[in-house]
PDB file of N, CA and C in Angstrom:
ATOM      1  N   LEU A   1       0.924  -1.073   0.266  1.00 96.00           N
ATOM      2  CA  LEU A   1       0.059   0.245   0.245  1.00 96.00           C
ATOM      3  C   LEU A   1       0.656   1.022   0.068  1.00 96.00           C
ATOM      4  N   ILE A   2       0.831   2.120  -0.667  1.00 95.00           N
ATOM      5  CA  ILE A   2       1.386   3.762  -0.945  1.00 95.00           C
ATOM      6  C   ILE A   2       0.325   4.750  -0.479  1.00 95.00           C
ATOM      7  N   ASN A   3       0.285   5.365   0.363  1.00 91.00           N
ATOM      8  CA  ASN A   3      -0.034   6.459   0.746  1.00 91.00           C
ATOM      9  C   ASN A   3       0.675   7.891   0.774  1.00 91.00           C
ATOM     10  N   THR A   4       0.371   8.687  -0.446  1.00 87.00           N
ATOM     11  CA  THR A   4       0.986  10.119  -0.567  1.00 87.00           C
ATOM     12  C   THR A   4      -0.053  11.086  -0.470  1.00 87.00           C
ATOM     13  N   ALA A   5      -0.779  10.773  -0.548  1.00 86.00           N
ATOM     14  CA  ALA A   5      -2.136  11.524  -0.539  1.00 86.00           C
ATOM     15  C   ALA A   5      -1.985  12.485   0.848  1.00 86.00           C
ATOM     16  N   ARG A   6      -3.196  11.894   1.770  1.00 83.00           N
ATOM     17  CA  ARG A   6      -3.845  12.494   2.896  1.00 83.00           C
ATOM     18  C   ARG A   6      -3.781  11.580   4.194  1.00 83.00           C
ATOM     19  N   GLY A   7      -3.003  11.597   4.946  1.00 82.00           N
ATOM     20  CA  GLY A   7      -2.892  10.573   6.239  1.00 82.00           C
ATOM     21  C   GLY A   7      -3.996   9.732   6.491  1.00 82.00           C
ATOM     22  N   PRO A   8      -5.383  10.898   6.684  1.00 89.00           N
ATOM     23  CA  PRO A   8      -6.495  10.328   7.198  1.00 89.00           C
ATOM     24  C   PRO A   8      -7.138   9.402   6.405  1.00 89.00           C
ATOM     25  N   ILE A   9      -6.946   9.224   5.033  1.00 92.00           N
ATOM     26  CA  ILE A   9      -7.424   8.424   3.870  1.00 92.00           C
ATOM     27  C   ILE A   9      -7.355   6.788   4.224  1.00 92.00           C
ATOM     28  N   VAL A  10      -6.022   6.468   5.441  1.00 94.00           N
ATOM     29  CA  VAL A  10      -6.147   5.291   5.556  1.00 94.00           C
ATOM     30  C   VAL A  10      -6.085   5.261   7.348  1.00 94.00           C
ATOM     31  N   ASP A  11      -6.967   3.845   7.641  1.00 95.00           N
ATOM     32  CA  ASP A  11      -6.825   3.759   8.959  1.00 95.00           C
ATOM     33  C   ASP A  11      -6.049   3.263   9.539  1.00 95.00           C
ATOM     34  N   GLN A  12      -4.657   4.096  10.146  1.00 95.00           N
ATOM     35  CA  GLN A  12      -3.438   3.791  10.445  1.00 95.00           C
ATOM     36  C   GLN A  12      -3.662   2.076  11.205  1.00 95.00           C
ATOM     37  N   LYS A  13      -4.190   2.157  12.398  1.00 96.00           N
ATOM     38  CA  LYS A  13      -4.279   1.148  13.206  1.00 96.00           C
ATOM     39  C   LYS A  13      -4.600   0.049  12.244  1.00 96.00           C
ATOM     40  N   ALA A  14      -5.946   0.092  11.700  1.00 97.00           N
ATOM     41  CA  ALA A  14      -6.138  -1.070  10.646  1.00 97.00           C
ATOM     42  C   ALA A  14      -4.811  -1.683   9.587  1.00 97.00           C
ATOM     43  N   LEU A  15      -3.910  -0.567   9.495  1.00 97.00           N
ATOM     44  CA  LEU A  15      -3.105  -0.515   8.392  1.00 97.00           C
ATOM     45  C   LEU A  15      -1.795  -1.290   9.140  1.00 97.00           C
ATOM     46  N   THR A  16      -1.376  -0.860  10.574  1.00 97.00           N
ATOM     47  CA  THR A  16      -0.441  -1.693  11.184  1.00 97.00           C
ATOM     48  C   THR A  16      -0.642  -2.795  11.392  1.00 97.00           C
ATOM     49  N   GLU A  17      -2.205  -3.149  12.118  1.00 98.00           N
ATOM     50  CA  GLU A  17      -2.342  -4.513  11.943  1.00 98.00           C
ATOM     51  C   GLU A  17      -2.508  -5.476  10.777  1.00 98.00           C
ATOM     52  N   ALA A  18      -2.867  -4.811   9.914  1.00 98.00           N
ATOM     53  CA  ALA A  18      -2.697  -5.784   8.350  1.00 98.00           C
ATOM     54  C   ALA A  18      -1.416  -6.157   7.914  1.00 98.00           C
ATOM     55  N   LEU A  19      -0.179  -5.019   8.453  1.00 98.00           N
ATOM     56  CA  LEU A  19       1.299  -5.301   8.559  1.00 98.00           C
ATOM     57  C   LEU A  19       1.707  -6.354   9.279  1.00 98.00           C
ATOM     58  N   GLN A  20       1.252  -6.282  10.377  1.00 98.00           N
ATOM     59  CA  GLN A  20       2.020  -6.972  11.926  1.00 98.00           C
ATOM     60  C   GLN A  20       1.397  -8.637  11.381  1.00 98.00           C
ATOM     61  N   GLU A  21       0.453  -8.490  10.611  1.00 98.00           N
ATOM     62  CA  GLU A  21      -0.355 -10.280  10.710  1.00 98.00           C
ATOM     63  C   GLU A  21      -0.057 -10.618   9.227  1.00 98.00           C
ATOM     64  N   LYS A  22       0.794  -9.943   8.228  1.00 97.00           N
ATOM     65  CA  LYS A  22       1.315  -9.966   6.948  1.00 97.00           C
ATOM     66  C   LYS A  22       0.044 -10.354   6.032  1.00 97.00           C
ATOM     67  N   ARG A  23      -0.721  -9.492   6.340  1.00 98.00           N
ATOM     68  CA  ARG A  23      -1.946  -9.448   5.350  1.00 98.00           C
ATOM     69  C   ARG A  23      -1.974  -9.041   4.182  1.00 98.00           C
ATOM     70  N   ILE A  24      -0.890  -7.685   4.388  1.00 97.00           N
ATOM     71  CA  ILE A  24      -0.624  -7.118   2.901  1.00 97.00           C
ATOM     72  C   ILE A  24       0.969  -7.163   3.416  1.00 97.00           C
ATOM     73  N   ALA A  25       1.733  -7.002   2.088  1.00 97.00           N
ATOM     74  CA  ALA A  25       2.808  -7.606   1.986  1.00 97.00           C
ATOM     75  C   ALA A  25       3.800  -6.271   2.552  1.00 97.00           C
ATOM     76  N   GLY A  26       3.621  -4.840   2.221  1.00 97.00           N
ATOM     77  CA  GLY A  26       4.228  -3.872   2.749  1.00 97.00           C
ATOM     78  C   GLY A  26       3.689  -2.318   2.684  1.00 97.00           C
ATOM     79  N   ALA A  27       4.121  -1.369   2.898  1.00 97.00           N
ATOM     80  CA  ALA A  27       3.271  -0.202   3.058  1.00 97.00           C
ATOM     81  C   ALA A  27       4.577   1.008   3.010  1.00 97.00           C
ATOM     82  N   GLY A  28       4.526   2.151   1.975  1.00 95.00           N
ATOM     83  CA  GLY A  28       4.946   3.103   1.803  1.00 95.00           C
ATOM     84  C   GLY A  28       4.598   4.532   2.318  1.00 95.00           C
ATOM     85  N   LEU A  29       4.814   4.978   2.993  1.00 93.00           N
ATOM     86  CA  LEU A  29       4.031   6.454   3.567  1.00 93.00           C
ATOM     87  C   LEU A  29       4.916   7.610   3.882  1.00 93.00           C
ATOM     88  N   ASP A  30       4.056   8.641   3.361  1.00 91.00           N
ATOM     89  CA  ASP A  30       5.015  10.083   4.044  1.00 91.00           C
ATOM     90  C   ASP A  30       3.487  10.671   4.360  1.00 91.00           C
ATOM     91  N   VAL A  31       2.558  10.208   4.456  1.00 90.00           N
ATOM     92  CA  VAL A  31       1.681  11.055   5.320  1.00 90.00           C
ATOM     93  C   VAL A  31       1.004  10.137   6.599  1.00 90.00           C
ATOM     94  N   PHE A  32       0.927  10.708   7.415  1.00 90.00           N
ATOM     95  CA  PHE A  32       0.029   9.802   8.687  1.00 90.00           C
ATOM     96  C   PHE A  32      -1.094  10.550   9.451  1.00 90.00           C
ATOM     97  N   GLU A  33      -1.618   9.444   9.671  1.00 88.00           N
ATOM     98  CA  GLU A  33      -3.368   9.562  10.388  1.00 88.00           C
ATOM     99  C   GLU A  33      -3.270  10.818  11.581  1.00 88.00           C
ATOM    100  N   ASP A  34      -2.261  10.902  12.040  1.00 85.00           N
ATOM    101  CA  ASP A  34      -2.211  12.048  13.236  1.00 85.00           C
ATOM    102  C   ASP A  34      -0.418  12.913  13.107  1.00 85.00           C
ATOM    103  N   GLU A  35      -0.695  13.629  12.542  1.00 83.00           N
ATOM    104  CA  GLU A  35       0.880  14.464  12.677  1.00 83.00           C
ATOM    105  C   GLU A  35       0.911  16.074  13.263  1.00 83.00           C
ATOM    106  N   PRO A  36       2.386  15.904  13.861  1.00 81.00           N
ATOM    107  CA  PRO A  36       2.981  15.090  13.814  1.00 81.00           C
ATOM    108  C   PRO A  36       3.069  13.417  14.290  1.00 81.00           C
ATOM    109  N   SER A  37       3.528  12.854  13.958  1.00 84.00           N
ATOM    110  CA  SER A  37       3.357  11.380  14.332  1.00 84.00           C
ATOM    111  C   SER A  37       3.958  11.049  15.551  1.00 84.00           C
ATOM    112  N   ASP A  38       3.142  10.414  16.487  1.00 86.00           N
ATOM    113  CA  ASP A  38       4.086   9.741  17.509  1.00 86.00           C
ATOM    114  C   ASP A  38       5.121   8.966  17.147  1.00 86.00           C
ATOM    115  N   ALA A  39       6.488   9.345  17.606  1.00 85.00           N
ATOM    116  CA  ALA A  39       7.348   8.260  17.177  1.00 85.00           C
ATOM    117  C   ALA A  39       7.630   7.045  18.030  1.00 85.00           C
ATOM    118  N   SER A  40       6.793   6.900  18.908  1.00 92.00           N
ATOM    119  CA  SER A  40       6.145   5.271  19.506  1.00 92.00           C
ATOM    120  C   SER A  40       5.567   4.414  19.086  1.00 92.00           C
ATOM    121  N   ASP A  41       5.003   4.936  18.111  1.00 93.00           N
ATOM    122  CA  ASP A  41       4.000   4.457  16.977  1.00 93.00           C
ATOM    123  C   ASP A  41       4.301   3.388  16.721  1.00 93.00           C
ATOM    124  N   PRO A  42       3.911   2.163  16.717  1.00 95.00           N
ATOM    125  CA  PRO A  42       3.885   0.095  16.587  1.00 95.00           C
ATOM    126  C   PRO A  42       4.238   0.433  14.806  1.00 95.00           C
ATOM    127  N   LEU A  43       3.683   1.229  13.758  1.00 94.00           N
ATOM    128  CA  LEU A  43       3.662   1.337  12.730  1.00 94.00           C
ATOM    129  C   LEU A  43       5.153   1.441  12.194  1.00 94.00           C
ATOM    130  N   PHE A  44       5.904   2.611  13.175  1.00 93.00           N
ATOM    131  CA  PHE A  44       7.289   2.785  12.351  1.00 93.00           C
ATOM    132  C   PHE A  44       8.360   1.337  13.103  1.00 93.00           C
ATOM    133  N   ALA A  45       8.089   0.771  13.722  1.00 94.00           N
ATOM    134  CA  ALA A  45       8.618  -0.479  14.180  1.00 94.00           C
ATOM    135  C   ALA A  45       8.783  -1.640  13.207  1.00 94.00           C
ATOM    136  N   LEU A  46       7.894  -1.777  12.125  1.00 96.00           N
ATOM    137  CA  LEU A  46       7.516  -2.553  11.292  1.00 96.00           C
ATOM    138  C   LEU A  46       8.486  -2.566  10.103  1.00 96.00           C
ATOM    139  N   ASP A  47       9.342  -3.697   9.587  1.00 95.00           N
ATOM    140  CA  ASP A  47      10.087  -4.030   8.813  1.00 95.00           C
ATOM    141  C   ASP A  47       9.434  -3.884   7.454  1.00 95.00           C
ATOM    142  N   ASN A  48       8.459  -4.421   7.542  1.00 96.00           N
ATOM    143  CA  ASN A  48       7.948  -3.927   6.001  1.00 96.00           C
ATOM    144  C   ASN A  48       7.432  -2.696   5.796  1.00 96.00           C
ATOM    145  N   VAL A  49       7.807  -1.658   6.613  1.00 96.00           N
ATOM    146  CA  VAL A  49       7.176  -0.102   6.331  1.00 96.00           C
ATOM    147  C   VAL A  49       8.419   0.833   5.705  1.00 96.00           C
ATOM    148  N   ILE A  50       8.313   1.382   4.995  1.00 94.00           N
ATOM    149  CA  ILE A  50       9.079   2.859   4.658  1.00 94.00           C
ATOM    150  C   ILE A  50       8.469   4.090   5.022  1.00 94.00           C
ATOM    151  N   VAL A  51       9.039   5.040   5.202  1.00 92.00           N
ATOM    152  CA  VAL A  51       8.820   6.062   5.654  1.00 92.00           C
ATOM    153  C   VAL A  51       9.490   6.817   5.138  1.00 92.00           C
ATOM    154  N   THR A  52       8.851   8.290   4.769  1.00 87.00           N
ATOM    155  CA  THR A  52      10.048   9.386   4.177  1.00 87.00           C
ATOM    156  C   THR A  52       9.023  10.601   4.654  1.00 87.00           C
ATOM    157  N   PRO A  53       9.629  11.848   4.322  1.00 79.00           N
ATOM    158  CA  PRO A  53       9.200  13.134   4.922  1.00 79.00           C
ATOM    159  C   PRO A  53       7.996  13.262   3.672  1.00 79.00           C
ATOM    160  N   HIS A  54       7.114  13.988   3.903  1.00 75.00           N
ATOM    161  CA  HIS A  54       5.943  14.211   2.883  1.00 75.00           C
ATOM    162  C   HIS A  54       6.613  15.543   2.368  1.00 75.00           C
ATOM    163  N   SER A  55       7.085  15.653   0.729  1.00 72.00           N
ATOM    164  CA  SER A  55       7.742  16.605   0.229  1.00 72.00           C
ATOM    165  C   SER A  55       6.709  16.900  -0.819  1.00 72.00           C
ATOM    166  N   LEU A  56       5.602  17.924  -0.714  1.00 69.00           N
ATOM    167  CA  LEU A  56       5.012  17.696  -1.824  1.00 69.00           C
ATOM    168  C   LEU A  56       5.773  18.580  -3.609  1.00 69.00           C
ATOM    169  N   CYS A  57       6.162  19.408  -3.265  1.00 72.00           N
ATOM    170  CA  CYS A  57       7.503  19.905  -4.605  1.00 72.00           C
ATOM    171  C   CYS A  57       8.487  20.421  -4.077  1.00 72.00           C
ATOM    172  N   TRP A  58       9.593  20.114  -4.414  1.00 75.00           N
ATOM    173  CA  TRP A  58      11.013  20.239  -4.074  1.00 75.00           C
ATOM    174  C   TRP A  58      11.305  20.419  -5.195  1.00 75.00           C
ATOM    175  N   THR A  59      11.073  21.371  -6.159  1.00 81.00           N
ATOM    176  CA  THR A  59      12.082  21.721  -7.578  1.00 81.00           C
ATOM    177  C   THR A  59      12.265  22.906  -7.536  1.00 81.00           C
ATOM    178  N   ASP A  60      13.857  23.399  -8.442  1.00 85.00           N
ATOM    179  CA  ASP A  60      13.730  24.798  -8.055  1.00 85.00           C
ATOM    180  C   ASP A  60      12.284  25.347  -9.397  1.00 85.00           C
ATOM    181  N   GLN A  61      12.055  24.722 -10.168  1.00 85.00           N
ATOM    182  CA  GLN A  61      10.844  25.155 -11.063  1.00 85.00           C
ATOM    183  C   GLN A  61       9.661  25.303 -10.111  1.00 85.00           C
ATOM    184  N   CYS A  62       9.477  24.416  -9.548  1.00 83.00           N
ATOM    185  CA  CYS A  62       8.202  24.398  -8.418  1.00 83.00           C
ATOM    186  C   CYS A  62       8.162  25.568  -7.446  1.00 83.00           C
ATOM    187  N   PHE A  63       9.705  25.985  -6.677  1.00 83.00           N
ATOM    188  CA  PHE A  63       9.846  27.179  -6.062  1.00 83.00           C
ATOM    189  C   PHE A  63       9.326  28.474  -6.984  1.00 83.00           C
ATOM    190  N   ALA A  64       9.927  28.717  -8.076  1.00 85.00           N
ATOM    191  CA  ALA A  64       9.594  29.777  -9.128  1.00 85.00           C
ATOM    192  C   ALA A  64       8.158  29.848  -9.030  1.00 85.00           C
ATOM    193  N   GLU A  65       7.442  29.028  -9.295  1.00 87.00           N
ATOM    194  CA  GLU A  65       6.078  28.893  -9.373  1.00 87.00           C
ATOM    195  C   GLU A  65       5.714  29.275  -8.767  1.00 87.00           C
ATOM    196  N   ILE A  66       5.793  28.897  -7.100  1.00 83.00           N
ATOM    197  CA  ILE A  66       5.088  29.147  -6.385  1.00 83.00           C
ATOM    198  C   ILE A  66       4.962  31.366  -5.894  1.00 83.00           C
ATOM    199  N   GLY A  67       6.224  31.090  -5.924  1.00 87.00           N
ATOM    200  CA  GLY A  67       6.655  32.833  -5.854  1.00 87.00           C
ATOM    201  C   GLY A  67       6.502  33.122  -7.002  1.00 87.00           C
ATOM    202  N   ALA A  68       6.067  32.964  -8.088  1.00 91.00           N
ATOM    203  CA  ALA A  68       5.214  33.924  -9.183  1.00 91.00           C
ATOM    204  C   ALA A  68       3.668  34.230  -8.811  1.00 91.00           C
ATOM    205  N   ALA A  69       3.705  33.005  -8.622  1.00 90.00           N
ATOM    206  CA  ALA A  69       2.236  32.922  -8.067  1.00 90.00           C
ATOM    207  C   ALA A  69       1.418  34.022  -7.003  1.00 90.00           C
ATOM    208  N   ASP A  70       2.623  33.908  -6.135  1.00 91.00           N
ATOM    209  CA  ASP A  70       2.032  35.232  -4.872  1.00 91.00           C
ATOM    210  C   ASP A  70       1.976  36.320  -5.324  1.00 91.00           C
ATOM    211  N   VAL A  71       3.627  36.435  -6.461  1.00 94.00           N
ATOM    212  CA  VAL A  71       3.696  37.774  -6.603  1.00 94.00           C
ATOM    213  C   VAL A  71       2.359  38.429  -7.701  1.00 94.00           C
ATOM    214  N   ARG A  72       1.816  37.205  -8.349  1.00 94.00           N
ATOM    215  CA  ARG A  72       0.740  37.840  -9.548  1.00 94.00           C
ATOM    216  C   ARG A  72      -0.954  37.824  -8.292  1.00 94.00           C
ATOM    217  N   ALA A  73      -0.733  37.011  -7.482  1.00 93.00           N
ATOM    218  CA  ALA A  73      -1.935  37.474  -6.320  1.00 93.00           C
ATOM    219  C   ALA A  73      -1.939  38.567  -5.356  1.00 93.00           C
ATOM    220  N   MET A  74      -0.680  39.031  -5.237  1.00 93.00           N
ATOM    221  CA  MET A  74      -0.443  40.656  -4.577  1.00 93.00           C
ATOM    222  C   MET A  74      -0.677  41.732  -5.913  1.00 93.00           C
ATOM    223  N   MET A  75      -0.145  41.286  -6.931  1.00 94.00           N
ATOM    224  CA  MET A  75      -0.679  41.978  -7.770  1.00 94.00           C
ATOM    225  C   MET A  75      -2.159  42.981  -8.151  1.00 94.00           C
ATOM    226  N   ALA A  76      -2.791  41.527  -8.350  1.00 94.00           N
ATOM    227  CA  ALA A  76      -4.196  41.700  -8.197  1.00 94.00           C
ATOM    228  C   ALA A  76      -4.907  42.341  -7.172  1.00 94.00           C
ATOM    229  N   ALA A  77      -4.562  41.815  -6.032  1.00 93.00           N
ATOM    230  CA  ALA A  77      -4.740  42.349  -4.889  1.00 93.00           C
ATOM    231  C   ALA A  77      -4.624  43.805  -5.116  1.00 93.00           C
ATOM    232  N   MET A  78      -3.695  44.476  -5.385  1.00 93.00           N
ATOM    233  CA  MET A  78      -3.058  45.590  -5.128  1.00 93.00           C
ATOM    234  C   MET A  78      -4.188  46.488  -5.981  1.00 93.00           C
ATOM    235  N   VAL A  79      -4.671  46.002  -6.965  1.00 94.00           N
ATOM    236  CA  VAL A  79      -5.668  46.844  -8.464  1.00 94.00           C
ATOM    237  C   VAL A  79      -7.296  46.397  -8.224  1.00 94.00           C
ATOM    238  N   GLY A  80      -7.268  45.898  -6.895  1.00 92.00           N
ATOM    239  CA  GLY A  80      -8.738  45.084  -6.640  1.00 92.00           C
ATOM    240  C   GLY A  80      -9.343  44.122  -7.316  1.00 92.00           C
ATOM    241  N   GLU A  81      -8.228  43.606  -7.756  1.00 94.00           N
ATOM    242  CA  GLU A  81      -9.038  42.124  -8.433  1.00 94.00           C
ATOM    243  C   GLU A  81      -8.977  40.770  -7.148  1.00 94.00           C
ATOM    244  N   ILE A  82      -9.742  40.134  -7.506  1.00 94.00           N
ATOM    245  CA  ILE A  82      -9.623  38.810  -6.743  1.00 94.00           C
ATOM    246  C   ILE A  82      -8.581  37.864  -6.995  1.00 94.00           C
ATOM    247  N   PRO A  83      -7.555  37.995  -6.255  1.00 93.00           N
ATOM    248  CA  PRO A  83      -6.370  36.792  -6.898  1.00 93.00           C
ATOM    249  C   PRO A  83      -6.788  35.323  -7.142  1.00 93.00           C
ATOM    250  N   GLU A  84      -5.887  34.927  -8.126  1.00 90.00           N
ATOM    251  CA  GLU A  84      -6.323  33.681  -8.172  1.00 90.00           C
ATOM    252  C   GLU A  84      -5.958  32.400  -6.967  1.00 90.00           C
ATOM    253  N   GLY A  85      -5.996  31.524  -6.615  1.00 84.00           N
ATOM    254  CA  GLY A  85      -6.064  30.639  -5.541  1.00 84.00           C
ATOM    255  C   GLY A  85      -6.745  30.682  -4.487  1.00 84.00           C
ATOM    256  N   VAL A  86      -7.769  31.894  -4.230  1.00 87.00           N
ATOM    257  CA  VAL A  86      -8.314  32.029  -3.255  1.00 87.00           C
ATOM    258  C   VAL A  86      -8.697  30.695  -3.033  1.00 87.00           C
ATOM    259  N   VAL A  87      -8.670  30.152  -1.429  1.00 80.00           N
ATOM    260  CA  VAL A  87      -8.830  29.146  -1.402  1.00 80.00           C
ATOM    261  C   VAL A  87     -10.804  28.990  -0.316  1.00 80.00           C
ATOM    262  N   ASN A  88     -10.784  29.917   0.184  1.00 86.00           N
ATOM    263  CA  ASN A  88     -12.516  30.027   0.579  1.00 86.00           C
ATOM    264  C   ASN A  88     -13.192  31.109  -0.525  1.00 86.00           C
ATOM    265  N   ARG A  89     -13.271  30.165  -1.511  1.00 87.00           N
ATOM    266  CA  ARG A  89     -14.207  31.208  -2.530  1.00 87.00           C
ATOM    267  C   ARG A  89     -15.451  31.823  -2.174  1.00 87.00           C
ATOM    268  N   ASP A  90     -16.198  31.124  -1.132  1.00 89.00           N
ATOM    269  CA  ASP A  90     -17.516  31.947  -0.605  1.00 89.00           C
ATOM    270  C   ASP A  90     -16.795  33.628  -0.432  1.00 89.00           C
ATOM    271  N   ILE A  91     -15.787  33.868   0.722  1.00 91.00           N
ATOM    272  CA  ILE A  91     -15.143  35.022   0.806  1.00 91.00           C
ATOM    273  C   ILE A  91     -15.497  36.103  -0.535  1.00 91.00           C
ATOM    274  N   THR A  92     -14.894  35.632  -1.617  1.00 93.00           N
ATOM    275  CA  THR A  92     -15.446  36.360  -3.074  1.00 93.00           C
ATOM    276  C   THR A  92     -16.729  36.855  -2.899  1.00 93.00           C
ATOM    277  N   SER A  93     -17.567  36.333  -2.699  1.00 93.00           N
ATOM    278  CA  SER A  93     -18.755  37.607  -2.746  1.00 93.00           C
ATOM    279  C   SER A  93     -19.015  38.110  -1.658  1.00 93.00           C
ATOM    280  N   ASN A  94     -18.848  38.126  -0.447  1.00 93.00           N
ATOM    281  CA  ASN A  94     -18.837  39.037   0.888  1.00 93.00           C
ATOM    282  C   ASN A  94     -18.767  40.331   0.589  1.00 93.00           C
ATOM    283  N   ALA A  95     -19.457  41.296   0.866  1.00 94.00           N
ATOM    284  CA  ALA A  95     -19.818  42.859   0.632  1.00 94.00           C
ATOM    285  C   ALA A  95     -18.361  43.414   1.019  1.00 94.00           C
ATOM    286  N   ALA A  96     -17.814  42.832   2.305  1.00 93.00           N
ATOM    287  CA  ALA A  96     -17.167  43.448   3.479  1.00 93.00           C
ATOM    288  C   ALA A  96     -15.429  43.492   2.649  1.00 93.00           C
ATOM    289  N   TRP A  97     -15.222  42.182   2.428  1.00 92.00           N
ATOM    290  CA  TRP A  97     -14.372  41.473   1.930  1.00 92.00           C
ATOM    291  C   TRP A  97     -14.112  42.286   0.574  1.00 92.00           C
ATOM    292  N   LEU A  98     -14.970  42.425  -0.568  1.00 93.00           N
ATOM    293  CA  LEU A  98     -14.787  43.186  -1.457  1.00 93.00           C
ATOM    294  C   LEU A  98     -14.556  44.646  -1.474  1.00 93.00           C
ATOM    295  N   ALA A  99     -15.366  45.030  -0.389  1.00 93.00           N
ATOM    296  CA  ALA A  99     -14.896  46.692  -0.144  1.00 93.00           C
ATOM    297  C   ALA A  99     -13.484  47.107   0.210  1.00 93.00           C
ATOM    298  N   LYS A 100     -13.144  45.933   0.880  1.00 92.00           N
ATOM    299  CA  LYS A 100     -11.572  46.268   1.779  1.00 92.00           C
ATOM    300  C   LYS A 100     -10.627  46.180   0.310  1.00 92.00           C
ATOM    301  N   LEU A 101     -11.274  44.939  -0.462  1.00 91.00           N
ATOM    302  CA  LEU A 101     -10.294  44.635  -1.698  1.00 91.00           C
ATOM    303  C   LEU A 101     -10.428  45.651  -2.880  1.00 91.00           C
ATOM    304  N   ALA A 102     -11.264  46.653  -2.726  1.00 91.00           N
ATOM    305  CA  ALA A 102     -11.343  47.331  -3.675  1.00 91.00           C
ATOM    306  C   ALA A 102     -10.559  49.073  -2.867  1.00 91.00           C
ATOM    307  N   GLY A 103     -10.315  48.897  -1.725  1.00 91.00           N
ATOM    308  CA  GLY A 103      -9.719  50.087  -0.945  1.00 91.00           C
ATOM    309  C   GLY A 103      -8.187  50.051  -1.368  1.00 91.00           C
ATOM    310  N   TYR A 104      -7.788  48.562  -1.721  1.00 89.00           N
ATOM    311  CA  TYR A 104      -6.285  48.639  -1.711  1.00 89.00           C
ATOM    312  C   TYR A 104      -6.362  49.415  -3.259  1.00 89.00           C
ATOM    313  N   LYS A 105      -6.981  48.963  -3.995  1.00 86.00           N
ATOM    314  CA  LYS A 105      -6.747  49.881  -5.487  1.00 86.00           C
ATOM    315  C   LYS A 105      -7.047  51.492  -5.313  1.00 86.00           C
ATOM    316  N   ASP A 106      -7.653  51.938  -4.412  1.00 80.00           N
ATOM    317  CA  ASP A 106      -7.542  53.598  -4.321  1.00 80.00           C
ATOM    318  C   ASP A 106      -6.240  54.011  -3.499  1.00 80.00           C
ATOM    319  N   ARG A 107      -5.408  53.186  -3.072  1.00 81.00           N
ATOM    320  CA  ARG A 107      -3.798  53.039  -2.145  1.00 81.00           C
ATOM    321  C   ARG A 107      -3.165  53.336  -3.290  1.00 81.00           C
ATOM    322  N   LEU A 108      -3.321  53.036  -4.547  1.00 72.00           N
ATOM    323  CA  LEU A 108      -2.029  53.395  -5.699  1.00 72.00           C
ATOM    324  C   LEU A 108      -2.267  54.594  -6.279  1.00 72.00           C
TER     325      LEU A 108
END
């Protein structure tokens, strides 16, 4: 079993039991049900488990794009536009938030 998505997708206690009983051959994980993980978790003592740090994007290109996206978002906000990548899309229809956003444009 490989889980590099989100820890809670896998029931970690059930996975540990399945690995201990050899019902599955092994697991490769970089995410866990609870993070930070407890170092004493029995999962980490198993020889049929490989764990690594969760590294979403560690390339020069990724870092450059993250920086560029941040700059684009700030520039959009500075001229009163809704930035790309707003996680809470509901806020984009909130009158108070839109008024605050419009206020940035007036400062230029």
